Amino acid sequence: MSVQFVFISRVDFSYSWRLKMYMVESKEGAIACMLFALFFLGTWPALLTLLERRGRLPQHTYLDYSITNFLAALIIALTLGEIGESSYDHPNFRQQLYQDNWASVMFAMAGGIVLSLGNLSTQYAFAFVGLSVTEVITASITVVIGSTVNYFLDDKINRAEVLFPGVACFLIAVCLGSAVHSSNAADNKAKLQSLPADAVKGLKTTDVPSFSDLESSDYLSRKAKAGSANYLVELENRRSIKVFGKSTLIGLSLTFFAGACFSLFSPAFNLATNDQWHTLKEGVPHLAVYTAFFYFSVSCFVLGVTLNIIFLYQPILNLPKTTFKAYLNDWNGRGWALLAGFLCGFGNGLQFMGGQAAGYAAADAVQALPLVSTFWAILLFGEYRRSSKKTYSLLVSMLVMFAVAVVVLMASAGHRKESKVAKSIEQ
């Protein structure tokens, strides 16, 4: 016998207090988690892009981001992971740290490693390919591969007749996104050809505006209009990653590599929490979503910090060398980088909470985050300003297809059956 407490809300976040920690159990609660995750995960890339375009070195930004990204997981584990009584069969976060569950821990940490590699790659891809197109390609690869794998790992709890049409919508959106990128690139090329050759080739990078300059009303009144040829030149002058004259294959390679990494982290997390391959010893409880997320974030943090400390002294893509001391003293934009880490951390946590309740294939609906990222790209960075009618029509078509895709994937949400161990405890 168990006592069910329900929050008084239109969304049913119900949980059992006896021998259980807090868990999202209803389909409505899972969908609410996915919607919040969609907003958070679509916003943090815009903040990293904003800082890069303002001239902050990506190594400095990613180190700040990594700190709060890990803190978010720790906060979730020490709050939601500690609610309720604890027993061997239903342990809380701290008790699970001492159980013999290393097989599942390894899956969780593997998921964190591929996510860290993917996030690090996209940070550089944003400069070469653009925020919107990068998100479209990576999200679509994630859904096509990751959702299909999760569907079978979750014992087909999602409705296939709904899920796979949603995946098809993402594929169509990929094609539209590629067309948007091609059309917008042609528009930008035409704009730059209208300028004298010296204005483009003779870029001066010595007069890069500071953060205080960029935020002053005087600078804002003097800056070039978004989308104009002069705007593109000014952007190249002040940004930290220089892209003029470099092959677009660099950005596309980074983007497809990131998409492949993103397609693997959710299935790895699924295996960590549900042990579909039966790697745990008999009687050892599955990792709770909060414990798995903690280990997931530990590996993500360690790899991200290690690589970026190396990049301080051995930078890639012709970025300037810096030092750890210079990083510590770089407070320009640090608040935005820390906020980005919190948004990503809580967004991932909410995605996993929703996936544990409704199926990780359905939770991949948060990969419609290009809807949010494109909004910020247009609002903050002026992407697609003064573009052709062809570009605008393709852009609208892409966003509509993504909107349809997220609705369809959420509609495929199922309900995970309670484990046999849990049932025996209830009785």
Short mmCIF file of C-alpha atoms in Angstrom, two decimals:
data_model
loop_
_atom_site.label_atom_id
_atom_site.label_comp_id
_atom_site.label_asym_id
_atom_site.label_seq_id
_atom_site.Cartn_x
_atom_site.Cartn_y
_atom_site.Cartn_z
CA MET A 1 0.00 0.00 0.00
CA SER A 2 1.32 3.44 -0.86
CA VAL A 3 0.06 6.95 -0.24
CA GLN A 4 -0.04 9.26 -3.23
CA PHE A 5 0.51 13.00 -2.75
CA VAL A 6 -0.42 15.23 -5.67
CA PHE A 7 0.54 18.87 -6.10
CA ILE A 8 -2.53 21.03 -6.56
CA SER A 9 -1.93 22.05 -10.12
CA ARG A 10 -3.39 21.62 -13.56
CA VAL A 11 -0.37 19.43 -14.33
CA ASP A 12 -0.25 16.18 -12.37
CA PHE A 13 3.22 15.81 -10.84
CA SER A 14 2.31 12.88 -8.61
CA TYR A 15 4.73 10.90 -6.53
CA SER A 16 4.71 8.19 -3.92
CA TRP A 17 6.23 9.17 -0.56
CA ARG A 18 6.70 5.76 0.96
CA LEU A 19 10.01 4.22 -0.03
CA LYS A 20 10.24 6.49 -3.08
CA MET A 21 11.94 9.68 -4.03
CA TYR A 22 10.17 12.26 -6.14
CA MET A 23 9.63 11.14 -9.74
CA VAL A 24 7.57 12.59 -12.55
CA GLU A 25 5.03 9.86 -13.29
CA SER A 26 2.25 11.38 -15.37
CA LYS A 27 2.22 12.00 -19.10
CA GLU A 28 1.16 15.62 -18.52
CA GLY A 29 4.06 16.19 -16.14
CA ALA A 30 6.47 14.68 -18.63
CA ILE A 31 5.23 16.98 -21.39
CA ALA A 32 5.57 20.01 -19.09
CA CYS A 33 9.19 19.00 -18.38
CA MET A 34 9.87 18.70 -22.12
CA LEU A 35 8.41 22.14 -22.85
CA PHE A 36 10.57 23.83 -20.21
CA ALA A 37 13.58 21.85 -21.45
CA LEU A 38 12.83 22.99 -25.01
CA PHE A 39 13.02 26.65 -23.97
CA PHE A 40 16.16 26.23 -21.85
CA LEU A 41 18.05 24.12 -24.39
CA GLY A 42 17.11 26.48 -27.20
CA THR A 43 18.32 29.56 -25.29
CA TRP A 44 21.77 28.68 -23.96
CA PRO A 45 23.37 28.32 -27.44
CA ALA A 46 22.22 31.88 -28.21
CA LEU A 47 24.09 33.16 -25.16
CA LEU A 48 27.33 31.44 -26.21
CA THR A 49 26.90 32.84 -29.72
CA LEU A 50 26.30 36.32 -28.31
CA LEU A 51 29.55 36.21 -26.35
CA GLU A 52 31.57 34.93 -29.32
CA ARG A 53 30.19 37.69 -31.52
CA ARG A 54 31.15 40.23 -28.87
CA GLY A 55 34.74 39.03 -28.97
CA ARG A 56 34.99 36.80 -25.88
CA LEU A 57 37.25 33.82 -26.40
CA PRO A 58 35.26 30.56 -26.62
CA GLN A 59 37.71 28.82 -24.25
CA HIS A 60 36.87 31.33 -21.50
CA THR A 61 33.15 31.07 -22.17
CA TYR A 62 33.07 27.27 -22.13
CA LEU A 63 35.00 27.04 -18.85
CA ASP A 64 32.42 29.30 -17.17
CA TYR A 65 29.57 27.40 -18.78
CA SER A 66 30.97 24.05 -17.58
CA ILE A 67 30.97 25.16 -13.94
CA THR A 68 27.29 26.05 -13.72
CA ASN A 69 26.25 23.19 -16.00
CA PHE A 70 27.67 20.79 -13.39
CA LEU A 71 26.21 22.80 -10.50
CA ALA A 72 22.73 22.41 -11.99
CA ALA A 73 23.06 18.62 -11.90
CA LEU A 74 24.36 18.75 -8.33
CA ILE A 75 21.44 20.93 -7.23
CA ILE A 76 18.93 18.55 -8.81
CA ALA A 77 20.57 15.52 -7.18
CA LEU A 78 20.72 17.08 -3.70
CA THR A 79 17.11 18.30 -3.81
CA LEU A 80 14.81 16.12 -5.91
CA GLY A 81 17.14 13.13 -5.49
CA GLU A 82 16.90 13.35 -1.70
CA ILE A 83 13.12 13.73 -1.28
CA GLY A 84 11.34 10.83 0.40
CA GLU A 85 12.45 7.84 2.41
CA SER A 86 15.32 5.69 1.22
CA SER A 87 15.73 1.92 1.13
CA TYR A 88 17.99 -0.49 -0.71
CA ASP A 89 15.38 -1.05 -3.43
CA HIS A 90 14.45 2.64 -3.74
CA PRO A 91 17.64 4.48 -2.71
CA ASN A 92 18.05 8.20 -2.67
CA PHE A 93 20.92 9.96 -4.39
CA ARG A 94 23.52 9.63 -1.63
CA GLN A 95 22.73 5.98 -0.96
CA GLN A 96 23.14 5.09 -4.64
CA LEU A 97 26.65 6.51 -4.61
CA TYR A 98 27.74 3.51 -2.52
CA GLN A 99 25.89 0.75 -4.39
CA ASP A 100 27.46 -1.67 -6.87
CA ASN A 101 26.02 -0.02 -9.97
CA TRP A 102 29.18 0.84 -11.90
CA ALA A 103 27.95 -0.76 -15.11
CA SER A 104 25.13 1.78 -15.30
CA VAL A 105 27.43 4.56 -14.10
CA MET A 106 29.70 3.90 -17.08
CA PHE A 107 26.78 4.33 -19.49
CA ALA A 108 25.82 7.60 -17.83
CA MET A 109 29.39 8.90 -18.00
CA ALA A 110 29.71 7.83 -21.63
CA GLY A 111 26.62 9.90 -22.37
CA GLY A 112 28.22 12.90 -20.67
CA ILE A 113 31.39 12.52 -22.73
CA VAL A 114 29.61 12.54 -26.10
CA LEU A 115 27.40 15.45 -25.02
CA SER A 116 30.47 17.46 -23.99
CA LEU A 117 32.15 16.78 -27.33
CA GLY A 118 28.97 17.76 -29.16
CA ASN A 119 28.48 21.00 -27.23
CA LEU A 120 32.11 21.97 -27.68
CA SER A 121 31.90 21.35 -31.43
CA THR A 122 28.72 23.39 -31.86
CA GLN A 123 30.28 26.35 -30.07
CA TYR A 124 32.70 26.68 -32.98
CA ALA A 125 30.18 25.62 -35.62
CA PHE A 126 27.87 28.51 -34.65
CA ALA A 127 30.47 30.95 -36.01
CA PHE A 128 30.89 29.18 -39.36
CA VAL A 129 27.39 27.90 -40.14
CA GLY A 130 25.18 30.16 -38.04
CA LEU A 131 23.10 29.44 -34.97
CA SER A 132 19.90 28.45 -36.76
CA VAL A 133 21.32 26.06 -39.34
CA THR A 134 23.70 24.43 -36.85
CA GLU A 135 20.81 23.70 -34.51
CA VAL A 136 18.63 22.40 -37.34
CA ILE A 137 21.22 19.90 -38.59
CA THR A 138 22.37 18.67 -35.17
CA ALA A 139 18.83 18.38 -33.82
CA SER A 140 17.62 16.47 -36.84
CA ILE A 141 20.51 13.99 -36.75
CA THR A 142 19.79 13.51 -33.05
CA VAL A 143 16.13 12.75 -33.64
CA VAL A 144 16.60 10.47 -36.64
CA ILE A 145 19.25 8.33 -34.94
CA GLY A 146 18.64 8.86 -31.24
CA SER A 147 14.84 8.58 -31.25
CA THR A 148 14.95 5.40 -33.32
CA VAL A 149 17.44 3.78 -30.92
CA ASN A 150 15.46 4.95 -27.87
CA TYR A 151 12.24 3.56 -29.32
CA PHE A 152 13.65 0.04 -29.30
CA LEU A 153 15.48 0.47 -25.98
CA ASP A 154 12.21 1.57 -24.35
CA ASP A 155 10.48 -1.63 -25.49
CA LYS A 156 8.40 0.33 -28.01
CA ILE A 157 6.35 2.19 -25.37
CA ASN A 158 5.92 5.08 -27.82
CA ARG A 159 3.31 4.86 -30.55
CA ALA A 160 5.24 4.00 -33.71
CA GLU A 161 2.47 5.23 -36.02
CA VAL A 162 2.91 8.69 -34.46
CA LEU A 163 6.62 8.67 -33.60
CA PHE A 164 8.09 7.89 -37.00
CA PRO A 165 5.98 10.43 -38.94
CA GLY A 166 7.43 12.94 -36.46
CA VAL A 167 10.93 11.74 -37.31
CA ALA A 168 10.06 12.18 -40.99
CA CYS A 169 9.05 15.78 -40.28
CA PHE A 170 12.51 16.40 -38.87
CA LEU A 171 14.09 14.96 -42.01
CA ILE A 172 12.03 17.34 -44.14
CA ALA A 173 13.10 20.19 -41.86
CA VAL A 174 16.76 19.24 -42.43
CA CYS A 175 16.29 19.63 -46.17
CA LEU A 176 14.54 22.97 -45.67
CA GLY A 177 17.28 24.09 -43.26
CA SER A 178 19.97 23.28 -45.78
CA ALA A 179 18.05 25.25 -48.40
CA VAL A 180 17.77 28.20 -45.98
CA HIS A 181 21.53 28.15 -45.39
CA SER A 182 22.28 27.99 -49.12
CA SER A 183 19.89 30.80 -49.94
CA ASN A 184 21.08 33.02 -47.08
CA ALA A 185 24.73 32.42 -48.00
CA ALA A 186 23.98 33.55 -51.54
CA ASP A 187 22.26 36.67 -50.15
CA ASN A 188 25.29 37.52 -47.99
CA LYS A 189 27.66 36.99 -50.88
CA ALA A 190 25.67 39.41 -52.99
CA LYS A 191 25.75 41.98 -50.16
CA LEU A 192 29.53 41.75 -49.77
CA GLN A 193 30.07 42.07 -53.52
CA SER A 194 28.41 45.48 -53.32
CA LEU A 195 31.27 46.74 -51.14
CA PRO A 196 34.73 47.77 -52.38
CA ALA A 197 37.18 44.87 -52.29
CA ASP A 198 39.36 46.67 -49.72
CA ALA A 199 36.46 46.86 -47.30
CA VAL A 200 36.22 43.09 -47.15
CA LYS A 201 39.80 41.93 -47.67
CA GLY A 202 41.46 44.63 -45.60
CA LEU A 203 39.66 43.94 -42.37
CA LYS A 204 41.24 45.61 -39.35
CA THR A 205 40.95 43.69 -36.13
CA THR A 206 42.73 46.20 -33.89
CA ASP A 207 39.72 48.41 -33.22
CA VAL A 208 37.49 45.72 -31.74
CA PRO A 209 34.85 47.35 -29.50
CA SER A 210 34.84 46.40 -25.82
CA PHE A 211 31.83 45.06 -23.95
CA SER A 212 31.14 48.50 -22.50
CA ASP A 213 31.27 49.96 -26.04
CA LEU A 214 28.90 47.34 -27.38
CA GLU A 215 26.36 48.02 -24.64
CA SER A 216 26.51 51.83 -24.86
CA SER A 217 23.72 53.78 -26.54
CA ASP A 218 26.29 55.75 -28.55
CA TYR A 219 27.71 52.59 -30.12
CA LEU A 220 24.25 51.20 -30.81
CA SER A 221 23.29 54.39 -32.64
CA ARG A 222 26.43 54.22 -34.82
CA LYS A 223 26.53 50.53 -35.65
CA ALA A 224 25.59 49.25 -39.10
CA LYS A 225 22.08 48.01 -39.68
CA ALA A 226 21.61 44.28 -39.12
CA GLY A 227 21.80 42.28 -42.32
CA SER A 228 23.66 44.94 -44.30
CA ALA A 229 27.05 44.40 -45.92
CA ASN A 230 28.69 46.81 -43.46
CA TYR A 231 27.14 44.84 -40.61
CA LEU A 232 28.75 41.62 -41.84
CA VAL A 233 32.14 43.33 -42.00
CA GLU A 234 31.75 44.87 -38.54
CA LEU A 235 30.74 41.49 -37.13
CA GLU A 236 33.88 39.87 -38.56
CA ASN A 237 35.98 42.66 -37.03
CA ARG A 238 34.75 42.20 -33.47
CA ARG A 239 34.02 38.46 -33.19
CA SER A 240 36.59 36.09 -31.65
CA ILE A 241 36.36 33.34 -34.32
CA LYS A 242 37.25 34.75 -37.73
CA VAL A 243 35.33 33.08 -40.56
CA PHE A 244 35.93 35.17 -43.70
CA GLY A 245 38.01 33.29 -46.24
CA LYS A 246 37.67 29.94 -44.49
CA SER A 247 36.06 26.88 -46.02
CA THR A 248 32.44 26.17 -45.13
CA LEU A 249 33.45 22.50 -44.85
CA ILE A 250 35.01 23.32 -41.49
CA GLY A 251 31.68 24.40 -40.05
CA LEU A 252 29.71 21.61 -41.70
CA SER A 253 32.17 18.99 -40.45
CA LEU A 254 31.90 20.31 -36.91
CA THR A 255 28.12 20.38 -37.21
CA PHE A 256 27.73 16.80 -38.44
CA PHE A 257 30.22 15.55 -35.83
CA ALA A 258 28.20 17.31 -33.12
CA GLY A 259 24.97 15.80 -34.44
CA ALA A 260 26.46 12.31 -34.28
CA CYS A 261 27.55 12.91 -30.67
CA PHE A 262 24.13 14.28 -29.67
CA SER A 263 22.39 11.24 -31.15
CA LEU A 264 24.26 8.97 -28.71
CA PHE A 265 23.96 10.71 -25.33
CA SER A 266 20.25 10.09 -24.81
CA PRO A 267 20.39 6.33 -25.60
CA ALA A 268 23.40 6.04 -23.26
CA PHE A 269 21.44 7.74 -20.49
CA ASN A 270 18.48 5.49 -21.22
CA LEU A 271 20.68 2.42 -20.72
CA ALA A 272 22.05 3.89 -17.50
CA THR A 273 18.62 4.33 -15.92
CA ASN A 274 16.77 1.28 -17.28
CA ASP A 275 19.51 -1.36 -17.74
CA GLN A 276 17.95 -2.89 -20.87
CA TRP A 277 21.14 -4.90 -21.44
CA HIS A 278 21.00 -6.39 -17.90
CA THR A 279 24.51 -5.36 -16.91
CA LEU A 280 23.64 -4.85 -13.22
CA LYS A 281 23.95 -7.70 -10.76
CA GLU A 282 20.72 -9.33 -9.63
CA GLY A 283 19.00 -7.34 -6.92
CA VAL A 284 20.89 -4.09 -7.59
CA PRO A 285 18.35 -1.30 -8.26
CA HIS A 286 18.52 0.78 -11.40
CA LEU A 287 20.15 4.18 -11.25
CA ALA A 288 17.63 6.89 -10.42
CA VAL A 289 17.44 9.58 -13.07
CA TYR A 290 19.00 12.11 -10.66
CA THR A 291 21.97 9.88 -9.82
CA ALA A 292 22.53 9.05 -13.47
CA PHE A 293 22.37 12.75 -14.35
CA PHE A 294 24.98 13.50 -11.69
CA TYR A 295 27.48 11.00 -13.11
CA PHE A 296 26.56 12.14 -16.63
CA SER A 297 27.41 15.73 -15.69
CA VAL A 298 30.64 14.78 -13.89
CA SER A 299 32.15 13.31 -17.07
CA CYS A 300 30.78 16.19 -19.14
CA PHE A 301 32.42 18.67 -16.75
CA VAL A 302 35.79 16.92 -16.52
CA LEU A 303 36.17 16.54 -20.29
CA GLY A 304 34.97 20.06 -21.07
CA VAL A 305 37.29 21.70 -18.55
CA THR A 306 40.28 19.54 -19.54
CA LEU A 307 39.95 20.24 -23.27
CA ASN A 308 39.41 23.97 -22.81
CA ILE A 309 42.38 24.37 -20.49
CA ILE A 310 44.44 22.72 -23.25
CA PHE A 311 42.85 25.08 -25.80
CA LEU A 312 43.93 28.07 -23.69
CA TYR A 313 47.56 27.30 -24.55
CA GLN A 314 47.06 25.34 -27.79
CA PRO A 315 44.06 27.03 -29.47
CA ILE A 316 42.40 25.74 -32.61
CA LEU A 317 41.12 27.58 -35.71
CA ASN A 318 43.79 30.29 -35.40
CA LEU A 319 42.40 31.69 -32.15
CA PRO A 320 44.86 33.69 -30.01
CA LYS A 321 46.70 31.98 -27.17
CA THR A 322 45.67 32.85 -23.65
CA THR A 323 46.38 31.67 -20.09
CA PHE A 324 44.44 30.38 -17.13
CA LYS A 325 45.24 33.61 -15.28
CA ALA A 326 43.80 35.61 -18.19
CA TYR A 327 40.67 33.46 -18.00
CA LEU A 328 40.26 34.14 -14.28
CA ASN A 329 40.59 37.89 -14.89
CA ASP A 330 38.15 37.90 -17.84
CA TRP A 331 34.87 39.09 -16.33
CA ASN A 332 33.45 40.52 -19.55
CA GLY A 333 30.29 38.54 -20.23
CA ARG A 334 30.99 36.00 -17.48
CA GLY A 335 27.46 36.33 -16.11
CA TRP A 336 25.96 35.33 -19.47
CA ALA A 337 28.26 32.31 -19.72
CA LEU A 338 27.32 31.16 -16.21
CA LEU A 339 23.63 31.60 -17.05
CA ALA A 340 24.09 29.50 -20.20
CA GLY A 341 25.50 26.67 -18.11
CA PHE A 342 22.54 26.73 -15.72
CA LEU A 343 20.06 26.74 -18.61
CA CYS A 344 21.76 23.79 -20.30
CA GLY A 345 22.08 21.83 -17.04
CA PHE A 346 18.48 22.28 -15.93
CA GLY A 347 17.29 21.75 -19.51
CA ASN A 348 19.04 18.39 -19.75
CA GLY A 349 17.74 17.40 -16.32
CA LEU A 350 14.16 18.19 -17.29
CA GLN A 351 14.55 16.30 -20.56
CA PHE A 352 15.72 13.19 -18.71
CA MET A 353 12.95 13.48 -16.11
CA GLY A 354 10.36 13.64 -18.87
CA GLY A 355 12.01 10.80 -20.79
CA GLN A 356 12.01 8.51 -17.78
CA ALA A 357 8.24 8.96 -17.45
CA ALA A 358 7.08 9.06 -21.07
CA GLY A 359 9.89 7.40 -23.01
CA TYR A 360 13.18 8.87 -24.21
CA ALA A 361 12.08 8.76 -27.83
CA ALA A 362 9.24 11.17 -27.05
CA ALA A 363 11.57 13.30 -24.90
CA ASP A 364 13.69 13.87 -28.00
CA ALA A 365 10.95 16.32 -28.97
CA VAL A 366 13.13 18.90 -27.21
CA GLN A 367 15.37 18.63 -30.26
CA ALA A 368 12.91 21.05 -31.84
CA LEU A 369 15.01 23.64 -30.02
CA PRO A 370 15.88 25.33 -33.36
CA LEU A 371 12.44 26.93 -33.01
CA VAL A 372 13.73 28.78 -29.97
CA SER A 373 17.27 29.28 -31.26
CA THR A 374 16.03 30.76 -34.54
CA PHE A 375 13.89 33.23 -32.60
CA TRP A 376 16.96 34.41 -30.66
CA ALA A 377 19.09 34.38 -33.82
CA ILE A 378 16.71 36.78 -35.51
CA LEU A 379 16.08 38.93 -32.44
CA LEU A 380 19.65 39.20 -31.11
CA PHE A 381 21.91 38.69 -34.11
CA GLY A 382 19.89 39.92 -37.06
CA GLU A 383 20.20 36.63 -38.95
CA TYR A 384 18.17 36.70 -42.18
CA ARG A 385 17.69 40.48 -41.99
CA ARG A 386 17.49 42.02 -45.45
CA SER A 387 17.44 38.59 -47.05
CA SER A 388 15.57 37.61 -50.19
CA LYS A 389 11.93 36.53 -50.33
CA LYS A 390 13.13 33.03 -51.19
CA THR A 391 15.11 32.86 -47.94
CA TYR A 392 12.16 34.11 -45.90
CA SER A 393 9.76 31.59 -47.42
CA LEU A 394 12.17 28.72 -46.79
CA LEU A 395 12.75 29.93 -43.23
CA VAL A 396 9.03 30.00 -42.46
CA SER A 397 8.58 26.55 -44.01
CA MET A 398 11.40 25.16 -41.87
CA LEU A 399 9.95 26.59 -38.66
CA VAL A 400 6.46 25.31 -39.46
CA MET A 401 7.84 21.83 -40.12
CA PHE A 402 9.72 21.90 -36.82
CA ALA A 403 6.57 22.97 -35.00
CA VAL A 404 4.69 20.04 -36.51
CA ALA A 405 7.54 17.69 -35.60
CA VAL A 406 7.60 18.63 -31.92
CA VAL A 407 3.84 18.26 -31.58
CA VAL A 408 3.89 14.84 -33.26
CA LEU A 409 6.77 13.53 -31.14
CA MET A 410 5.08 14.69 -27.93
CA ALA A 411 1.86 13.01 -29.07
CA SER A 412 3.76 9.71 -29.33
CA ALA A 413 4.54 9.77 -25.59
CA GLY A 414 3.77 6.54 -23.80
CA HIS A 415 3.97 5.56 -20.14
CA ARG A 416 6.81 3.50 -18.73
CA LYS A 417 5.66 0.42 -16.85
CA GLU A 418 6.70 0.11 -13.26
CA SER A 419 9.52 -2.35 -12.63
CA LYS A 420 8.90 -5.71 -11.02
CA VAL A 421 10.98 -4.69 -8.02
CA ALA A 422 8.86 -1.61 -7.49
CA LYS A 423 5.65 -3.63 -7.75
CA SER A 424 6.82 -6.07 -5.11
CA ILE A 425 7.68 -3.22 -2.77
CA GLU A 426 4.25 -1.65 -3.29
CA GLN A 427 2.59 -4.92 -2.34
#
